[in-house]
Each structure stands twice: as structure tokens, then as C-alpha cells.
Coordinates of N, CA and C in Angstrom, one line a residue:
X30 N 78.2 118.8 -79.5 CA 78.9 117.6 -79.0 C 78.1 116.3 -79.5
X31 N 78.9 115.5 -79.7 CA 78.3 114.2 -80.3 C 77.3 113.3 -79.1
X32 N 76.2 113.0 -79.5 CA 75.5 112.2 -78.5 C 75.5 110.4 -78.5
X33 N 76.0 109.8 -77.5 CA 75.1 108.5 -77.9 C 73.9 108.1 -77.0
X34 N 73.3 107.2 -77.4 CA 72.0 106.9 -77.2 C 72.2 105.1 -77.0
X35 N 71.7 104.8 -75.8 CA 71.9 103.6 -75.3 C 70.6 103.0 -75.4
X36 N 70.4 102.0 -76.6 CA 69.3 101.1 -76.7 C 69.0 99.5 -75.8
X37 N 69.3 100.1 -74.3 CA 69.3 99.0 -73.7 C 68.8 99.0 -72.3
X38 N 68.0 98.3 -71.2 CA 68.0 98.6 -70.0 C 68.7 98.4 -68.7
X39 N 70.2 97.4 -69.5 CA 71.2 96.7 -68.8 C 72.0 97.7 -68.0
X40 N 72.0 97.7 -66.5 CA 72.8 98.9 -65.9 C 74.0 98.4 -66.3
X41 N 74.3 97.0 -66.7 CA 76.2 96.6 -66.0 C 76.7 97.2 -67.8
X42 N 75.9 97.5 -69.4 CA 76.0 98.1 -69.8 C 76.5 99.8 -69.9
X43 N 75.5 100.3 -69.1 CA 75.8 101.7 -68.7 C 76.9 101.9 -67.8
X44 N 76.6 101.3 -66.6 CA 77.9 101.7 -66.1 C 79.1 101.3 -66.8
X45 N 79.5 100.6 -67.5 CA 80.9 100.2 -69.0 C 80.8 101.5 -69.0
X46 N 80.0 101.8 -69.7 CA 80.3 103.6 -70.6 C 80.9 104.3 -70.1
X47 N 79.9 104.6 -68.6 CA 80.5 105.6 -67.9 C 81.9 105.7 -67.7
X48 N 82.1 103.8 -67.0 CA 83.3 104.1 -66.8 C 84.6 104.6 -67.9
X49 N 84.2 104.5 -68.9 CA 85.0 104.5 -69.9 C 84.6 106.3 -70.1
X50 N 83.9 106.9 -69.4 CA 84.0 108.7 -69.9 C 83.0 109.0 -70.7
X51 N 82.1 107.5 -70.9 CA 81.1 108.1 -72.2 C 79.5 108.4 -70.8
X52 N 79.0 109.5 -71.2 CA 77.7 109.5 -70.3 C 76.7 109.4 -71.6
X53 N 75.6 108.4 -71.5 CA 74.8 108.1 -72.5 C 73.6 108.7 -72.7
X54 N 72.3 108.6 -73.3 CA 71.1 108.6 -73.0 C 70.7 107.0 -73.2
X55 N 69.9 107.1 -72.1 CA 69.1 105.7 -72.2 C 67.9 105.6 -72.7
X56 N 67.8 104.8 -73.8 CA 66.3 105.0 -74.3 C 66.1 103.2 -74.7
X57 N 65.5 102.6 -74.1 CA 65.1 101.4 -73.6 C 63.8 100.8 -75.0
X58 N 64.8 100.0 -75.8 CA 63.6 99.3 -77.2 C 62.6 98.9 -76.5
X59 N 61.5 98.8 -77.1 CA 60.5 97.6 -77.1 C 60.3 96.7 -78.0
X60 N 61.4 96.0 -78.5 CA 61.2 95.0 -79.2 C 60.8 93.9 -79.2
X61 N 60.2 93.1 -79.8 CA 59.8 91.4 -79.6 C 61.1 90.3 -79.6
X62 N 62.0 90.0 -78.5 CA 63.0 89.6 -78.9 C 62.6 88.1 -79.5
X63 N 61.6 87.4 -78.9 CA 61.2 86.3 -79.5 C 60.7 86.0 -81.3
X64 N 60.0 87.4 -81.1 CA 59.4 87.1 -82.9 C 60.5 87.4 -83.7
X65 N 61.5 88.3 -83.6 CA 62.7 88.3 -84.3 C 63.4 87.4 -84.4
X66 N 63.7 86.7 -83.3 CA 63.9 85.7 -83.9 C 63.8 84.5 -84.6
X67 N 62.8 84.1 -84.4 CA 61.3 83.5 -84.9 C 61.3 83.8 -86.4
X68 N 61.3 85.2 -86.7 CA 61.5 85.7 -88.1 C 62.7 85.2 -88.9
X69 N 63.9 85.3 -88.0 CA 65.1 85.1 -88.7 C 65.6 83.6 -89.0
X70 N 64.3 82.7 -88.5 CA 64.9 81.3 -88.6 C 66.2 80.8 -87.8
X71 N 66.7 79.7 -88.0 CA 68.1 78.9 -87.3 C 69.1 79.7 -88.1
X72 N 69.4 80.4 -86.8 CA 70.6 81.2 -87.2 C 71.4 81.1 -86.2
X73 N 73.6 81.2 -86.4 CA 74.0 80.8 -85.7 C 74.0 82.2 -84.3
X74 N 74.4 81.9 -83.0 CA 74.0 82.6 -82.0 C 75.3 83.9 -82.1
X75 N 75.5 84.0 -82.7 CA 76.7 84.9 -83.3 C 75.7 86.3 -83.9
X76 N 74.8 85.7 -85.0 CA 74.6 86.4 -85.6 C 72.9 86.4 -85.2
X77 N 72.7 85.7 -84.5 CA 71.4 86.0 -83.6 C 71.7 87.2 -83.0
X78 N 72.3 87.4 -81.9 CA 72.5 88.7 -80.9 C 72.6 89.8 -82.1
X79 N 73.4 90.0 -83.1 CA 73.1 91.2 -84.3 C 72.2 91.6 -84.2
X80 N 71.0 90.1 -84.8 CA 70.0 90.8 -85.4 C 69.3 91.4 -84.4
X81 N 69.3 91.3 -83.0 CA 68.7 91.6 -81.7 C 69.1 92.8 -81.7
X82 N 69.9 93.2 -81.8 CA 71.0 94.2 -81.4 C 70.6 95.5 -82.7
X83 N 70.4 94.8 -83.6 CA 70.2 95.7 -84.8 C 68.3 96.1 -84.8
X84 N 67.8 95.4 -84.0 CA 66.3 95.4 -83.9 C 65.9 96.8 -83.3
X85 N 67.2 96.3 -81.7 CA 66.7 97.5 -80.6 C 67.1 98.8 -81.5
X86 N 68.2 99.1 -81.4 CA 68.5 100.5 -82.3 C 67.9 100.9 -83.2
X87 N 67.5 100.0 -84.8 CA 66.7 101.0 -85.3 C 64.9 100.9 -84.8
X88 N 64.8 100.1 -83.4 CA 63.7 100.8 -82.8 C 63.8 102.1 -82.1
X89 N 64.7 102.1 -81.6 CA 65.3 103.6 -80.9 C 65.4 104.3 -81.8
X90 N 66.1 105.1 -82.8 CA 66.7 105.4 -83.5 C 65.5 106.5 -84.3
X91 N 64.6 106.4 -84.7 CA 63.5 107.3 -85.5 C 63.5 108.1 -83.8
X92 N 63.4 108.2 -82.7 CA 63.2 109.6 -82.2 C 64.2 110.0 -81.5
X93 N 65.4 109.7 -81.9 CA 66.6 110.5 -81.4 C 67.6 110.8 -82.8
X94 N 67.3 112.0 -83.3 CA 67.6 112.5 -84.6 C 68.8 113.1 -83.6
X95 N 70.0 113.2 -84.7 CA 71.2 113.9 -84.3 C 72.0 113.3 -83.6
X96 N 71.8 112.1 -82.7 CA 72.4 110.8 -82.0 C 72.7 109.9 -83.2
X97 N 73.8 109.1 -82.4 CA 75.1 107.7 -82.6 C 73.7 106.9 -81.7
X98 N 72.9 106.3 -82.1 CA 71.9 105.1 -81.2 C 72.8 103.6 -81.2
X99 N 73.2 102.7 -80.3 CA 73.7 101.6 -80.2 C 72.6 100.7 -79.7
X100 N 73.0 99.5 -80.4 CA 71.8 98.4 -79.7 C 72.4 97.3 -79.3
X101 N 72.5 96.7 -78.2 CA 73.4 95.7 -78.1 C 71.9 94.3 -77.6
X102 N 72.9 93.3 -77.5 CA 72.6 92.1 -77.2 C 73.5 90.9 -76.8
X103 N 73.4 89.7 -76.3 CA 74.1 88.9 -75.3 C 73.6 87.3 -75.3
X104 N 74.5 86.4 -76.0 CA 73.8 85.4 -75.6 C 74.9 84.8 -74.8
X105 N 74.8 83.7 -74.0 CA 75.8 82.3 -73.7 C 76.1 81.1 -74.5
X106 N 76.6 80.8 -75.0 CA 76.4 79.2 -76.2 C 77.4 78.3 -75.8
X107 N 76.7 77.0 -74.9 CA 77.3 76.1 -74.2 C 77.5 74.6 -74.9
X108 N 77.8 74.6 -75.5 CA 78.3 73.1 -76.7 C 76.8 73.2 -77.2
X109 N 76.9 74.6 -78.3 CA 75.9 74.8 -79.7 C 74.6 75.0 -79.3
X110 N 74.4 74.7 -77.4 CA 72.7 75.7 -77.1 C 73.5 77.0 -76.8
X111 N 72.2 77.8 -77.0 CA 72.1 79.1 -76.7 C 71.6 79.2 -75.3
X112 N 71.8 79.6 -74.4 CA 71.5 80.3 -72.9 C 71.3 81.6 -72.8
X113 N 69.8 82.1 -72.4 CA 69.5 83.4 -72.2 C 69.6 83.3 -70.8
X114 N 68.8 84.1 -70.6 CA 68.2 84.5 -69.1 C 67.6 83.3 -68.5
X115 N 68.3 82.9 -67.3 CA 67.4 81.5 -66.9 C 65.2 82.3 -66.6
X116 N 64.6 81.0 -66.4 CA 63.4 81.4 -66.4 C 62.7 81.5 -64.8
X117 N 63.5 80.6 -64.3 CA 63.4 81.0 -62.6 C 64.2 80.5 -61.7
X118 N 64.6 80.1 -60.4 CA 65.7 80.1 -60.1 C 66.2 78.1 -60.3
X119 N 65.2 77.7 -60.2 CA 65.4 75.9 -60.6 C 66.1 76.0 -61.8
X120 N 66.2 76.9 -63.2 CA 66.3 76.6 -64.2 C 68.0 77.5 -63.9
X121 N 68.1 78.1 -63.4 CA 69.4 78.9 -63.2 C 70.6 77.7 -62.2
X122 N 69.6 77.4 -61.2 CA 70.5 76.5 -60.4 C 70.8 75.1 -61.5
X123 N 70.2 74.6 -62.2 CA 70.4 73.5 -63.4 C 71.5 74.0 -64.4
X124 N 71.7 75.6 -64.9 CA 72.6 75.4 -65.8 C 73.9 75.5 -65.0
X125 N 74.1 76.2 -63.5 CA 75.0 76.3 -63.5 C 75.8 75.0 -62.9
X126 N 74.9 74.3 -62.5 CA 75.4 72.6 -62.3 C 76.1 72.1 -63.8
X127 N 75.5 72.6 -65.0 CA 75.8 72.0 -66.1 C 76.8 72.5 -66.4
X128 N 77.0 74.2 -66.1 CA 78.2 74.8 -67.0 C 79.6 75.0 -65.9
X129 N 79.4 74.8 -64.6 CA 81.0 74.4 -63.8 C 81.5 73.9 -64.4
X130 N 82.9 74.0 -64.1 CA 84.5 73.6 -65.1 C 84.4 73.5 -66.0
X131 N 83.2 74.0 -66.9 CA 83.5 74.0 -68.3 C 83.4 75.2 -69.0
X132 N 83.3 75.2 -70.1 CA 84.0 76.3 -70.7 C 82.7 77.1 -71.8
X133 N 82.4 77.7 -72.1 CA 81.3 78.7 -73.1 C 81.7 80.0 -73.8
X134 N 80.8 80.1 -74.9 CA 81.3 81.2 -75.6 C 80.3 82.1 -75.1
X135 N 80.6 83.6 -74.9 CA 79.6 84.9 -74.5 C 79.7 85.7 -75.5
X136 N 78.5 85.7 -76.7 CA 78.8 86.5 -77.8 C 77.8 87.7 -77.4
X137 N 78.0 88.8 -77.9 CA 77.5 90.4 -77.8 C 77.1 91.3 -78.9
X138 N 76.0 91.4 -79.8 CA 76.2 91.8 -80.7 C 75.6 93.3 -80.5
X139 N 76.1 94.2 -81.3 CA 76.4 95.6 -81.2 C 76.0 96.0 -82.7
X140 N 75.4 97.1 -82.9 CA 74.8 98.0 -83.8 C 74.6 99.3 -83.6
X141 N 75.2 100.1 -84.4 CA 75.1 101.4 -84.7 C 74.6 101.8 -85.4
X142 N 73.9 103.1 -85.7 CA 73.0 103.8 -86.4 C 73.1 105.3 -86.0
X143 N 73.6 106.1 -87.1 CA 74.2 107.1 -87.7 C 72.7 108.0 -87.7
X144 N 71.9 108.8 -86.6 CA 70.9 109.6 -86.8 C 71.8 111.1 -86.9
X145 N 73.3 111.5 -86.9 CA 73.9 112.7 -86.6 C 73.3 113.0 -88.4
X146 N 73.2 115.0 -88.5 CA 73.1 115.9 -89.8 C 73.7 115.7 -90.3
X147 N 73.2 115.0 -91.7 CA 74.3 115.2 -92.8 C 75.0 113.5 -92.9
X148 N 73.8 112.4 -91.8 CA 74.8 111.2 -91.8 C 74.2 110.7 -93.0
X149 N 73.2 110.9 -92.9 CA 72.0 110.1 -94.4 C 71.2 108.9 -94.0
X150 N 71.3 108.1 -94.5 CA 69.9 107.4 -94.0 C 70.3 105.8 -95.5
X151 N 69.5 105.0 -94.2 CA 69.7 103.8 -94.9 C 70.9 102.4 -94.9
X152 N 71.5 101.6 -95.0 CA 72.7 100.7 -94.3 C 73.7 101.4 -95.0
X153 N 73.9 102.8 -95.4 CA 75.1 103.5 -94.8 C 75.3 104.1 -93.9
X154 N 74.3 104.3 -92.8 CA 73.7 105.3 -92.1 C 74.2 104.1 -90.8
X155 N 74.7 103.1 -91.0 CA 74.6 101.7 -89.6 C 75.6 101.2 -90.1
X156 N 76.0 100.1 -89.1 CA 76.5 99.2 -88.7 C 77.2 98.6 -87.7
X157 N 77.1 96.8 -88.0 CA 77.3 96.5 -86.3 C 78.5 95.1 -86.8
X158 N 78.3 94.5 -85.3 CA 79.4 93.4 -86.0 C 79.3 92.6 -83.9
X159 N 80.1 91.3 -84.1 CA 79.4 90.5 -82.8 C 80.8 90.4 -82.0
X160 N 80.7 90.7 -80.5 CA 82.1 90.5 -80.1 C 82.2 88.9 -79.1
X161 N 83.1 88.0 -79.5 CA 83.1 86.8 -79.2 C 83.9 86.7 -77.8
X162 N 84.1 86.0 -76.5 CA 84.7 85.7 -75.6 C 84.4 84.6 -75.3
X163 N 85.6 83.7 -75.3 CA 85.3 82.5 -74.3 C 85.6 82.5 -73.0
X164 N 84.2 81.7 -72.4 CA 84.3 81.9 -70.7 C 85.1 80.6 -70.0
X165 N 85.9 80.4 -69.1 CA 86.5 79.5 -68.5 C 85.4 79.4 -67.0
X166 N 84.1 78.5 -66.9 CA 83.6 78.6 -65.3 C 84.6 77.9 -64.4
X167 N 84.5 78.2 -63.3 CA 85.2 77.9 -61.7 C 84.6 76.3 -61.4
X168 N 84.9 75.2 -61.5 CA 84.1 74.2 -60.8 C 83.5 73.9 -59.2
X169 N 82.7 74.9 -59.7 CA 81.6 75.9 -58.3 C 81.1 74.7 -57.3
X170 N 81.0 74.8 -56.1 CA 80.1 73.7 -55.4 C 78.9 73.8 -55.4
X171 N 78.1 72.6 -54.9 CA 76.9 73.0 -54.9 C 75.9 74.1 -54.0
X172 N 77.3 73.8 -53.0 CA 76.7 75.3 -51.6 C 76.7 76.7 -52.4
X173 N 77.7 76.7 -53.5 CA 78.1 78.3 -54.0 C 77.0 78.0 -55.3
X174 N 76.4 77.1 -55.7 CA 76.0 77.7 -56.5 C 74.6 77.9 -55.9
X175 N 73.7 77.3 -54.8 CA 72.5 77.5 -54.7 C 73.0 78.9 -53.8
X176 N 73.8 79.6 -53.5 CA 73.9 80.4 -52.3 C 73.8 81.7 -53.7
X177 N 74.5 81.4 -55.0 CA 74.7 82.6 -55.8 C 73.3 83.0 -56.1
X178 N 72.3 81.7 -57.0 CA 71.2 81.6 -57.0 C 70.1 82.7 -56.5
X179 N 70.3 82.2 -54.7 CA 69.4 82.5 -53.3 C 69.8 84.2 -54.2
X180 N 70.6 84.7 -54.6 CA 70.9 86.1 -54.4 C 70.1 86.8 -55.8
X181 N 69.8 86.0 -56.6 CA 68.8 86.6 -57.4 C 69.3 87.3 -58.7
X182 N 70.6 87.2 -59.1 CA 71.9 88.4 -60.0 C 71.9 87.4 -60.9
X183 N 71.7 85.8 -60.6 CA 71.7 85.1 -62.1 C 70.7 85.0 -63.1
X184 N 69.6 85.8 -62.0 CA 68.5 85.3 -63.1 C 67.8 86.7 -63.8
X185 N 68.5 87.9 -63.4 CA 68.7 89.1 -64.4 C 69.9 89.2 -65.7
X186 N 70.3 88.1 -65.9 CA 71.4 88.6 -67.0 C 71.8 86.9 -67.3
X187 N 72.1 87.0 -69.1 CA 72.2 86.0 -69.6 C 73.1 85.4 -69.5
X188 N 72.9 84.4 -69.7 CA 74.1 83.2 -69.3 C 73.9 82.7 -67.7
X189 N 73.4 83.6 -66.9 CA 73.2 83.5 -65.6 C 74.2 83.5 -64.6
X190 N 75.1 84.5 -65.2 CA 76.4 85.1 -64.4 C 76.8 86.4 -65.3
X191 N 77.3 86.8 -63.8 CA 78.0 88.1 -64.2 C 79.6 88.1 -64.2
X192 N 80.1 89.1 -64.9 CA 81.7 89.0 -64.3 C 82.3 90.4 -63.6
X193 N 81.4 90.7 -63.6 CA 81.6 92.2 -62.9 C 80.6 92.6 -61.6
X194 N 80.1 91.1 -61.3 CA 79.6 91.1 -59.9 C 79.7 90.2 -58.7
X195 N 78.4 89.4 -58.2 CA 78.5 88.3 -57.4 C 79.4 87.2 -57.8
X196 N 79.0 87.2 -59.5 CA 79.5 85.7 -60.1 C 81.0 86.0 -60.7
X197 N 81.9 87.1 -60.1 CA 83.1 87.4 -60.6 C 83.8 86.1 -60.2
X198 N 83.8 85.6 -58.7 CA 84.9 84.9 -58.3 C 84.0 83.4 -58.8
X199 N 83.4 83.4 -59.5 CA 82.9 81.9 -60.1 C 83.6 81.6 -61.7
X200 N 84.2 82.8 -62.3 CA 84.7 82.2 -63.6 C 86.4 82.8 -63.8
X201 N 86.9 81.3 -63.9 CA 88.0 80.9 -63.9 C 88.8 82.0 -64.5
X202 N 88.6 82.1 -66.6 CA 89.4 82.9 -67.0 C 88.3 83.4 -68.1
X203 N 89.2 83.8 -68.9 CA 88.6 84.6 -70.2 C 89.3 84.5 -71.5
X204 N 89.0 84.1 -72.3 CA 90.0 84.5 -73.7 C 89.4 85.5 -74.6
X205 N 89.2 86.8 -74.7 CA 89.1 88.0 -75.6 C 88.8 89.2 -74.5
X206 N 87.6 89.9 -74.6 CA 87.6 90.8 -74.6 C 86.5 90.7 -73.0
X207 N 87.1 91.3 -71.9 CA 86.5 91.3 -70.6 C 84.8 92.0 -71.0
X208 N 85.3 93.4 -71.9 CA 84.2 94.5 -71.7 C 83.0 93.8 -72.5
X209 N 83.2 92.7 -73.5 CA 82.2 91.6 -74.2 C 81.3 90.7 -73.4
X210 N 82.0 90.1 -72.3 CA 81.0 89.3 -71.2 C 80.7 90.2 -70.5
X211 N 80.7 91.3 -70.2 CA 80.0 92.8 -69.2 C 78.4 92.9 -70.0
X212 N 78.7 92.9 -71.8 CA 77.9 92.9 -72.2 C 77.6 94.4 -73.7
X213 N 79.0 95.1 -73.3 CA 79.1 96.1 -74.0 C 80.8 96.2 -74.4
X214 N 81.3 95.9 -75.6 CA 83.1 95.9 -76.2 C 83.4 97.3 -76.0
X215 N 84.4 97.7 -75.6 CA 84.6 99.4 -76.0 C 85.5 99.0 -77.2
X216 N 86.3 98.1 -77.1 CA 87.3 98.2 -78.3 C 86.0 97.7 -79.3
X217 N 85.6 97.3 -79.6 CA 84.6 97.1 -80.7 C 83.8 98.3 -80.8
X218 N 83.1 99.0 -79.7 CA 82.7 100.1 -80.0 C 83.3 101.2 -80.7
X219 N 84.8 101.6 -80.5 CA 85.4 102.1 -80.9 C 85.7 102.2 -82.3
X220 N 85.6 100.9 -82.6 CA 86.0 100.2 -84.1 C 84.4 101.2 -84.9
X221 N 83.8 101.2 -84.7 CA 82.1 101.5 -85.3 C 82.0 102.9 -85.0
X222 N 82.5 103.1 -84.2 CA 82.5 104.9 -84.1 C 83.6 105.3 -85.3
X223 N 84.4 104.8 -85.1 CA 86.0 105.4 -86.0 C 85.2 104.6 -87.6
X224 N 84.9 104.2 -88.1 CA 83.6 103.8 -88.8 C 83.0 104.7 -89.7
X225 N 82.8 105.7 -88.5 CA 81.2 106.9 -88.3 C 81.8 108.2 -88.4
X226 N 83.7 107.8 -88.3 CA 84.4 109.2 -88.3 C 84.5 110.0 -87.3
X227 N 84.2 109.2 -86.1 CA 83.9 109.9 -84.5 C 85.0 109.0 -84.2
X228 N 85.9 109.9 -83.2 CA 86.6 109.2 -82.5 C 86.4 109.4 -81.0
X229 N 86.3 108.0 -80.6 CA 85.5 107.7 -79.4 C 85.8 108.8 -77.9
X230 N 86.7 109.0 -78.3 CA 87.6 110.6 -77.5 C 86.2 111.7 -77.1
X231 N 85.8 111.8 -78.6 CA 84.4 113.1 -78.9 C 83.7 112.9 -78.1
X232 N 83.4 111.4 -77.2 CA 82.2 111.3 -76.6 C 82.4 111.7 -74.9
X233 N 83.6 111.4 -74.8 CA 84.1 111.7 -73.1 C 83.2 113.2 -72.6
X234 N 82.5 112.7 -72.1 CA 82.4 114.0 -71.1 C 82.3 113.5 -69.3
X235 N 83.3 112.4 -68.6 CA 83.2 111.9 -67.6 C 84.5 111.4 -67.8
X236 N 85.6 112.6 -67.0 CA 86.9 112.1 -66.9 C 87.3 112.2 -65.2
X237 N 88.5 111.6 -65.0 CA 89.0 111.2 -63.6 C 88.8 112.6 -63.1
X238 N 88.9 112.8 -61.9 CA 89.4 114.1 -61.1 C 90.6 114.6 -61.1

């Protein structure tokens, strides 16, 4: 049976998979997300998350031979800044004063790497590609947004909302792909598996009752 391997320590990642039938292995990079980027120069935030994403995996990837290893990554890009992870809750409660009724892109970049027998080795052995959504925020009050804050869920995950949690009923709409602001595409997963000649089917071992 085909394996994947989840280069990430994002639960709202994992649980995606599951729910979608895929049960993963989690093997958690230690990459420097700073010096990579740092290395890579001004790059746009599209293709920032890639290279993040392409970092974690082939850090994972040398000790899980015989595994599909994925690496993903996540930024927010609010009129051309980038938004990670706020840095404490003052800096979380500021953006979200900034980003009410307005609108942001949540890009996701994803990378695959081909360790199954017989895949070979080298950038035919990978590939990844970035999944784009634009976010519509709720024009939140000030009580909801220090109360979301108080709860501590914006300042584990980038952009400093979720949409599959507390911060669901704070954003308005979406234009693409829901499973992209979660933080993991299956339709784009899918795309990179069928890629790999795996059809994402192979990986189910977690179906309904």
C-alpha cells in the first residue's frame, strides 16, 4: 500500500486528510523557515510558501524511503505584505483590526517527493505547485475580535484565523478552494499524486461506516 508522509505539525492539516480517507505518517521538518527565506531573496509570497514547503519535505524525505513525503506551507498576503503567525496577542489583535471587511489572498504551497521503489531520485522524483484563495473577512467588532484573540487559535496559525474553527463565523466568503485556507488542497493534492501515477483513491484507508 502506498504511504504518505506528512511533513508538517499542523493538526487542522491532518485532520483534512483524514477526513478525506487518507491516514498519514507524521514526520514534523526541522527546517529554518527564516534562513530559507533569507536565502531565497524577495520573492513573491506565492512562491515563498513553495520554497518552504519544498524545504520541509526534502528534509523529511531521506528517512522515509518507500513513501509519497508532502511539505506544505501557508502564508496571508494583505495589499502585498505577507502575514505569518502573529507574534503575540497585541500583534494578532492589530492585524485583525486591519484585515475586517477586507479582503486577502491565503496562498498554500505544497510539494511532493517521490521516495516509493523504482521512483528515482532527483526533480523527477518531486513536485509541487501553490494553491491560491481569496479570503472575504466579516467586519468583526472590536468585542469579537479581542474575545477571538483572549482564546489563543489566532496566534497558532497564519494569517491569524482559521476557517475551520473559532474564526469560521469571522470570514465572510471565499473564492477557490476551501481545503487551501485549511491549509492542505486535496484537489491540488490530487493533481501531484495523478502526477506520481497514484490515484489518490490508493491512499484511502479511512472510509465512512
Amino acid at each position: 500500500m502506498t504511504t504518505l508522509v506528512l511533513a508538517s505539525a499542523s493538526p487542522a492539516r491532518l485532520a483534512t486528510l483524514r477526513a478525506a480517507g487518507v491516514e498519514p505518517r507524521v514526520a514534523v521538518s526541522a527546517v529554518d523557515e527564516p534562513a530559507v527565506l533569507a536565502a531565497a531573496g524577495d520573492v513573491p509570497p506565492a512562491e515563498a510558501v513553495l520554497l518552504l514547503a519544498r524545504a520541509k519535505a526534502r528534509d523529511v524525505a531521506p528517512a522515509h524511503a518507500g513513501s509519497l513525503v508532502l511539505g506544505c506551507d501557508s502564508m496571508l498576503e494583505l495589499d502585498g505584505e505577507v502575514l505569518g503567525k502573529p507574534a503575540d496577542a497585541a500583534e494578532a489583535v492589530a492585524r485583525w483590526r486591519a484585515m475586517r471587511g477586507r479582503s486577502g489572498r491565503l496562498h498554500t504551497g505544497h510539494w511532493l517527493v517521490d521516495r516509493r521503489d523504482g521512483a528515482g531520485a532527483g526533480p523527477d522524483a518531486e513536485a509541487g505547485a501553490t494553491s491560491t484563495t481569496v479570503v472575504h473577512f466579516a467586519d468583526v467588532t472590536d468585542a469579537e475580535v479581542d474575545a477571538y484573540v483572549a482564546t489563543g487559535e489566532p496566534l497558532w496559525v497564519a494569517g491569524a484565523f482559521t476557517i475551520d474553527g473559532l474564526g469560521g463565523p469571522f470570514v465572510a466568503g471565499i473564492e477557490g478552494d476551501h481545503h487551501g485556507v485549511v491549509g492542505l488542497s486535496l484537489p491540488l493534492l490530487r493533481t501531484l499524486l495523478a502526477d506520481r501515477g497514484v490515484p489518490i483513491t490508493a491512499l484511502w484507508t479511512r472510509l465512512p461506516a
